[in-house]
Short mmCIF file of C-alpha atoms in Angstrom, two decimals:
data_model
loop_
_atom_site.label_atom_id
_atom_site.label_comp_id
_atom_site.label_asym_id
_atom_site.label_seq_id
_atom_site.Cartn_x
_atom_site.Cartn_y
_atom_site.Cartn_z
CA MET A 1 66.91 -24.86 51.92
CA ARG A 2 68.41 -23.06 54.06
CA LYS A 3 71.67 -23.30 56.05
CA GLN A 4 71.47 -23.63 60.36
CA ARG A 5 71.84 -20.74 62.20
CA THR A 6 73.24 -19.43 65.49
CA ILE A 7 73.73 -16.38 67.34
CA GLN A 8 77.40 -14.40 66.69
CA ALA A 9 77.60 -13.24 70.32
CA PRO A 10 76.65 -14.01 74.09
CA ILE A 11 73.66 -11.42 75.07
CA ALA A 12 73.13 -11.27 78.50
CA VAL A 13 69.55 -10.23 80.30
CA SER A 14 68.10 -10.06 83.01
CA GLY A 15 64.64 -8.96 84.91
CA VAL A 16 61.37 -10.10 87.02
CA SER A 17 60.10 -13.30 86.36
CA LEU A 18 56.60 -13.29 85.49
CA HIS A 19 54.75 -16.20 87.95
CA GLY A 20 57.83 -16.20 90.67
CA GLY A 21 58.49 -12.27 91.15
CA ALA A 22 61.98 -12.76 91.37
CA MET A 23 64.58 -11.32 89.83
CA VAL A 24 66.26 -13.74 87.01
CA GLY A 25 68.43 -13.89 84.18
CA ALA A 26 69.61 -15.71 80.92
CA LYS A 27 72.55 -15.69 79.02
CA LEU A 28 72.28 -16.82 75.64
CA GLU A 29 75.29 -18.24 73.51
CA PRO A 30 76.12 -19.65 70.50
CA MET A 31 76.37 -23.36 69.81
CA ASP A 32 77.42 -25.37 67.01
CA GLU A 33 75.32 -27.09 64.35
CA ASP A 34 73.43 -30.06 65.11
CA SER A 35 73.31 -28.72 68.87
CA GLY A 36 69.86 -27.67 69.12
CA VAL A 37 68.45 -25.37 71.74
CA VAL A 38 68.94 -26.24 75.34
CA PHE A 39 68.68 -24.65 78.30
CA ASP A 40 71.70 -24.64 81.25
CA VAL A 41 70.22 -24.84 84.82
CA ASP A 42 72.74 -25.29 87.23
CA GLY A 43 75.19 -27.39 84.80
CA VAL A 44 72.08 -30.00 83.83
CA MET A 45 71.33 -29.35 80.28
CA ILE A 46 67.81 -29.45 79.46
CA PRO A 47 66.80 -29.73 75.76
CA ALA A 48 63.85 -27.54 74.26
CA HIS A 49 61.86 -30.59 73.72
CA VAL A 50 58.73 -32.12 74.36
CA SER A 51 60.00 -35.18 76.35
CA HIS A 52 61.08 -32.75 78.73
CA VAL A 53 58.07 -30.74 79.60
CA VAL A 54 56.85 -31.06 83.38
CA ASP A 55 54.23 -28.65 83.61
CA THR A 56 52.10 -26.20 81.29
CA GLN A 57 50.01 -24.18 83.35
CA LEU A 58 49.80 -20.65 82.37
CA ALA A 59 53.32 -21.39 80.95
CA THR A 60 55.38 -23.95 80.02
CA THR A 61 57.95 -25.16 81.96
CA LEU A 62 60.84 -28.13 81.03
CA GLY A 63 62.57 -30.01 84.05
CA MET A 64 65.01 -32.70 84.32
CA ASP A 65 67.24 -34.44 86.64
CA GLY A 66 65.28 -32.02 89.43
CA ALA A 67 66.16 -28.77 87.48
CA ARG A 68 63.07 -26.92 86.16
CA VAL A 69 62.85 -23.66 84.17
CA ARG A 70 59.63 -22.11 83.58
CA THR A 71 57.72 -19.57 81.13
CA VAL A 72 60.33 -20.63 78.45
CA GLU A 73 57.42 -19.83 75.64
CA HIS A 74 58.44 -16.66 74.57
CA LEU A 75 62.31 -16.96 74.13
CA LEU A 76 61.51 -20.15 71.72
CA SER A 77 58.96 -18.69 70.17
CA THR A 78 61.88 -15.70 68.98
CA LEU A 79 64.04 -18.76 68.05
CA LEU A 80 61.46 -20.59 66.05
CA GLY A 81 60.40 -17.05 64.16
CA MET A 82 64.01 -15.84 63.76
CA GLY A 83 64.97 -19.01 62.35
CA ILE A 84 67.44 -19.60 64.76
CA ASP A 85 68.65 -23.36 65.73
CA ASN A 86 71.60 -24.17 67.44
CA LEU A 87 71.69 -21.97 70.97
CA CYS A 88 72.72 -22.46 74.42
CA VAL A 89 70.63 -20.31 77.33
CA LYS A 90 72.17 -20.10 81.00
CA VAL A 91 69.59 -19.52 83.31
CA GLN A 92 70.20 -17.65 86.62
CA GLY A 93 67.32 -18.54 88.47
CA ASP A 94 63.96 -21.55 88.09
CA GLU A 95 62.05 -19.10 85.01
CA LEU A 96 63.62 -16.25 82.42
CA PRO A 97 62.74 -13.17 82.58
CA VAL A 98 59.21 -12.01 81.48
CA LEU A 99 61.24 -8.50 79.79
CA ASP A 100 58.44 -6.70 78.00
CA GLY A 101 55.71 -9.39 78.23
CA CYS A 102 55.99 -10.74 74.63
CA ALA A 103 59.36 -11.49 71.91
CA SER A 104 59.95 -8.06 71.31
CA GLU A 105 62.81 -7.50 73.40
CA TRP A 106 64.10 -11.08 72.95
CA MET A 107 64.17 -10.53 69.19
CA THR A 108 65.71 -6.63 69.60
CA GLN A 109 68.34 -8.44 71.88
CA ILE A 110 69.45 -11.16 68.87
CA GLN A 111 69.46 -8.32 66.35
CA SER A 112 71.81 -6.32 68.30
CA VAL A 113 74.71 -9.15 68.10
CA GLY A 114 73.15 -10.50 64.61
CA VAL A 115 72.80 -14.19 63.45
CA VAL A 116 75.48 -16.08 61.59
CA GLU A 117 74.82 -19.12 59.15
CA GLN A 118 76.40 -22.28 59.86
CA SER A 119 77.94 -25.07 57.33
CA GLN A 120 75.15 -27.70 57.97
CA LYS A 121 71.81 -27.52 56.36
CA LEU A 122 68.44 -27.42 58.18
CA ARG A 123 66.29 -30.30 59.03
CA GLN A 124 62.64 -29.59 59.19
CA LEU A 125 60.03 -31.54 60.42
CA HIS A 126 57.27 -32.12 57.52
CA VAL A 127 53.51 -33.13 58.44
CA VAL A 128 51.93 -35.49 56.11
CA LYS A 129 49.23 -36.83 57.99
CA PRO A 130 47.04 -34.62 60.04
CA ILE A 131 46.96 -35.26 63.58
CA GLU A 132 44.15 -33.87 65.90
CA VAL A 133 43.82 -33.69 70.16
CA GLY A 134 40.95 -31.97 71.89
CA HIS A 135 38.53 -31.29 74.82
CA GLY A 136 35.51 -30.32 73.59
CA LYS A 137 35.47 -26.62 72.21
CA ARG A 138 39.32 -26.85 72.96
CA TRP A 139 41.23 -28.32 70.12
CA ALA A 140 44.42 -28.09 68.02
CA ARG A 141 45.78 -29.54 64.83
CA LEU A 142 48.56 -29.93 62.95
CA GLU A 143 47.94 -30.56 58.57
CA PRO A 144 50.30 -30.86 55.94
CA GLY A 145 51.01 -27.83 54.22
CA ASP A 146 53.83 -25.53 52.83
CA GLY A 147 55.68 -23.52 54.99
CA MET A 148 54.81 -22.91 58.45
CA ALA A 149 51.80 -21.94 59.21
CA MET A 150 49.21 -21.06 61.61
CA ASP A 151 45.62 -19.78 62.11
CA VAL A 152 44.76 -19.89 65.52
CA THR A 153 40.82 -18.71 67.24
CA ILE A 154 40.43 -18.16 70.82
CA GLU A 155 37.20 -16.67 72.23
CA PHE A 156 37.36 -15.20 76.04
CA ASP A 157 33.81 -13.55 77.78
CA HIS A 158 34.80 -9.83 77.55
CA PRO A 159 33.90 -7.10 75.28
CA CYS A 160 37.34 -6.00 74.35
CA VAL A 161 38.01 -9.59 73.43
CA GLY A 162 35.37 -11.84 72.22
CA ARG A 163 35.88 -14.04 69.60
CA GLN A 164 38.98 -13.36 67.61
CA GLN A 165 41.22 -15.34 64.67
CA LEU A 166 44.81 -15.07 63.15
CA SER A 167 45.72 -16.37 60.20
CA VAL A 168 50.00 -15.68 59.41
CA ASP A 169 52.59 -17.59 57.32
CA VAL A 170 55.37 -17.47 59.71
CA ASN A 171 58.97 -15.90 58.66
CA PRO A 172 61.39 -13.56 60.32
CA ARG A 173 59.58 -10.57 58.79
CA VAL A 174 55.89 -11.43 59.89
CA PHE A 175 57.17 -13.04 62.99
CA GLU A 176 58.90 -9.22 63.71
CA SER A 177 55.68 -7.47 62.24
CA GLU A 178 52.74 -9.46 63.46
CA LEU A 179 53.52 -11.33 66.74
CA ALA A 180 56.45 -10.69 67.94
CA TRP A 181 54.74 -6.72 70.02
CA ALA A 182 51.82 -8.68 71.36
CA ARG A 183 51.84 -8.95 74.78
CA THR A 184 50.88 -11.95 77.64
CA PHE A 185 47.18 -11.00 78.93
CA GLY A 186 44.95 -11.47 81.61
CA PHE A 187 42.00 -10.31 83.54
CA GLU A 188 42.11 -7.65 86.87
CA ARG A 189 39.49 -9.89 88.12
CA LEU A 190 41.42 -13.54 87.82
CA VAL A 191 45.40 -11.61 89.53
CA PRO A 192 44.14 -12.19 93.28
CA ALA A 193 43.18 -16.11 92.30
CA MET A 194 46.06 -16.86 90.38
CA GLN A 195 48.74 -14.98 92.79
CA ARG A 196 47.31 -17.49 94.99
CA MET A 197 48.33 -20.10 93.43
CA GLY A 198 52.28 -18.95 92.92
CA LEU A 199 51.30 -17.23 89.73
CA VAL A 200 51.44 -13.99 88.06
CA ARG A 201 53.62 -12.17 90.88
CA GLY A 202 56.00 -10.51 88.67
CA GLY A 203 52.98 -9.11 86.61
CA THR A 204 52.69 -5.66 86.11
CA LEU A 205 51.22 -2.86 83.41
CA GLY A 206 54.46 -2.90 81.96
CA ASN A 207 54.97 -6.72 80.75
CA ALA A 208 51.42 -7.38 80.81
CA LEU A 209 48.58 -6.38 79.15
CA VAL A 210 45.63 -6.01 81.59
CA PHE A 211 41.58 -6.02 81.13
CA GLY A 212 39.54 -4.30 83.75
CA ASP A 213 36.13 -4.91 83.61
CA ALA A 214 35.21 -1.72 81.12
CA GLY A 215 38.69 -2.39 79.16
CA PRO A 216 42.75 -2.58 79.17
CA LEU A 217 44.27 -1.03 82.37
CA ASN A 218 47.16 -0.18 80.06
CA GLU A 219 48.25 3.24 79.28
CA GLY A 220 48.09 3.07 75.60
CA GLY A 221 45.44 0.39 75.75
CA LEU A 222 45.54 -2.03 72.81
CA ARG A 223 48.33 -2.24 70.38
CA ALA A 224 46.45 -3.49 67.79
CA PRO A 225 42.41 -4.74 68.04
CA ASP A 226 43.26 -8.43 67.56
CA GLU A 227 46.66 -7.97 70.08
CA PRO A 228 45.47 -11.10 72.37
CA VAL A 229 45.08 -13.74 69.49
CA ARG A 230 48.13 -12.31 68.41
CA HIS A 231 50.03 -13.54 71.38
CA LYS A 232 48.09 -16.57 71.70
CA ALA A 233 49.79 -17.44 68.09
CA LEU A 234 52.86 -16.12 69.70
CA ASP A 235 52.39 -18.47 72.34
CA ALA A 236 51.27 -21.55 70.52
CA LEU A 237 54.38 -20.90 68.10
CA GLY A 238 57.12 -20.75 71.30
CA ASP A 239 55.40 -24.67 71.94
CA MET A 240 55.34 -25.96 68.65
CA ALA A 241 59.35 -25.61 68.64
CA LEU A 242 59.18 -28.65 71.12
CA LEU A 243 58.69 -30.41 68.40
CA GLY A 244 62.71 -30.10 68.21
CA HIS A 245 63.20 -29.13 64.64
CA PRO A 246 61.08 -26.16 62.38
CA PHE A 247 57.77 -27.25 61.61
CA VAL A 248 56.12 -27.56 57.47
CA GLY A 249 52.36 -27.42 57.83
CA ARG A 250 49.81 -26.13 59.41
CA LEU A 251 48.74 -25.12 63.00
CA VAL A 252 45.17 -24.60 63.26
CA ALA A 253 43.84 -24.08 66.75
CA GLU A 254 40.64 -23.28 68.60
CA ARG A 255 40.96 -21.67 72.16
CA PRO A 256 44.31 -22.93 72.31
CA GLY A 257 46.87 -23.29 75.71
CA HIS A 258 49.86 -24.70 76.41
CA GLY A 259 48.24 -27.80 77.14
CA ILE A 260 46.49 -28.65 74.51
CA VAL A 261 49.70 -27.34 72.16
CA PHE A 262 52.13 -29.67 74.37
CA GLU A 263 49.17 -32.39 73.60
CA LEU A 264 49.63 -31.88 70.28
CA VAL A 265 53.48 -31.92 69.50
CA GLN A 266 52.91 -35.00 71.33
CA ALA A 267 50.86 -36.75 69.59
CA THR A 268 52.37 -36.24 66.49
CA LEU A 269 56.14 -37.38 67.55
CA ASN A 270 54.12 -40.57 69.04
CA GLN A 271 52.55 -41.25 65.54
CA SER A 272 55.71 -42.00 62.95
CA ASP A 273 53.86 -42.10 60.17
CA ALA A 274 52.59 -38.22 60.46
CA TYR A 275 55.61 -36.42 60.07
CA GLU A 276 59.02 -37.03 58.01
CA ILE A 277 62.54 -34.97 58.73
CA GLN A 278 63.69 -33.40 55.85
#
């Protein structure tokens, strides 16, 4: 069993927000043992926990006492994937910067200052009983297993995406090589309607993978043929961080989105015989 970890020094980042399109910032600061991950929004301390989720439309939004922070999933995925347990994120704005549209820049920033081991042992959530939620063809299940495993399948009606499946056992090395670089993606034909809804106003070809009818619009195209499912796994890992502890088990998800993973996390914590904290 490893010890808890935090970062060795503060990190400041800034950039455009994916959905709001405004310039925002975040300062990552070390925290003591057993603090967990907390977002400081104008002095309101919002724990990264499913009980504080207020919206899951194309991003995960946390809120408390009138304060909100949107698009937390890429950072939370980075922290869980890299094994960082205690951190304060001071937010300037109401959304985290999208940076490169994946987890690579978050990871690089953290690697630049380093990670420090703390004195307390890590507590993990061990899945002991399968839990499943679903809506038709879209479902997610958390089941017992060894380590932190994910089996994610997506299906989109586009010739460059179609049906894709990915199975990974997540650890810091695998997170960096298999997930961190996979960009958030969307379809050009849907952008105008999404922008009218107040979404993706900060999206560009520099921070998102965009598919036109004939293929990716981005210079260089796909980073891997299955980049979309890798990004969906990245998002799902970030939402699984809202359990409040690293999980030991296997997430199996068919066509996942933020909403279905949120429901799964909520259902798991609501069923006390489904897990043990060890």
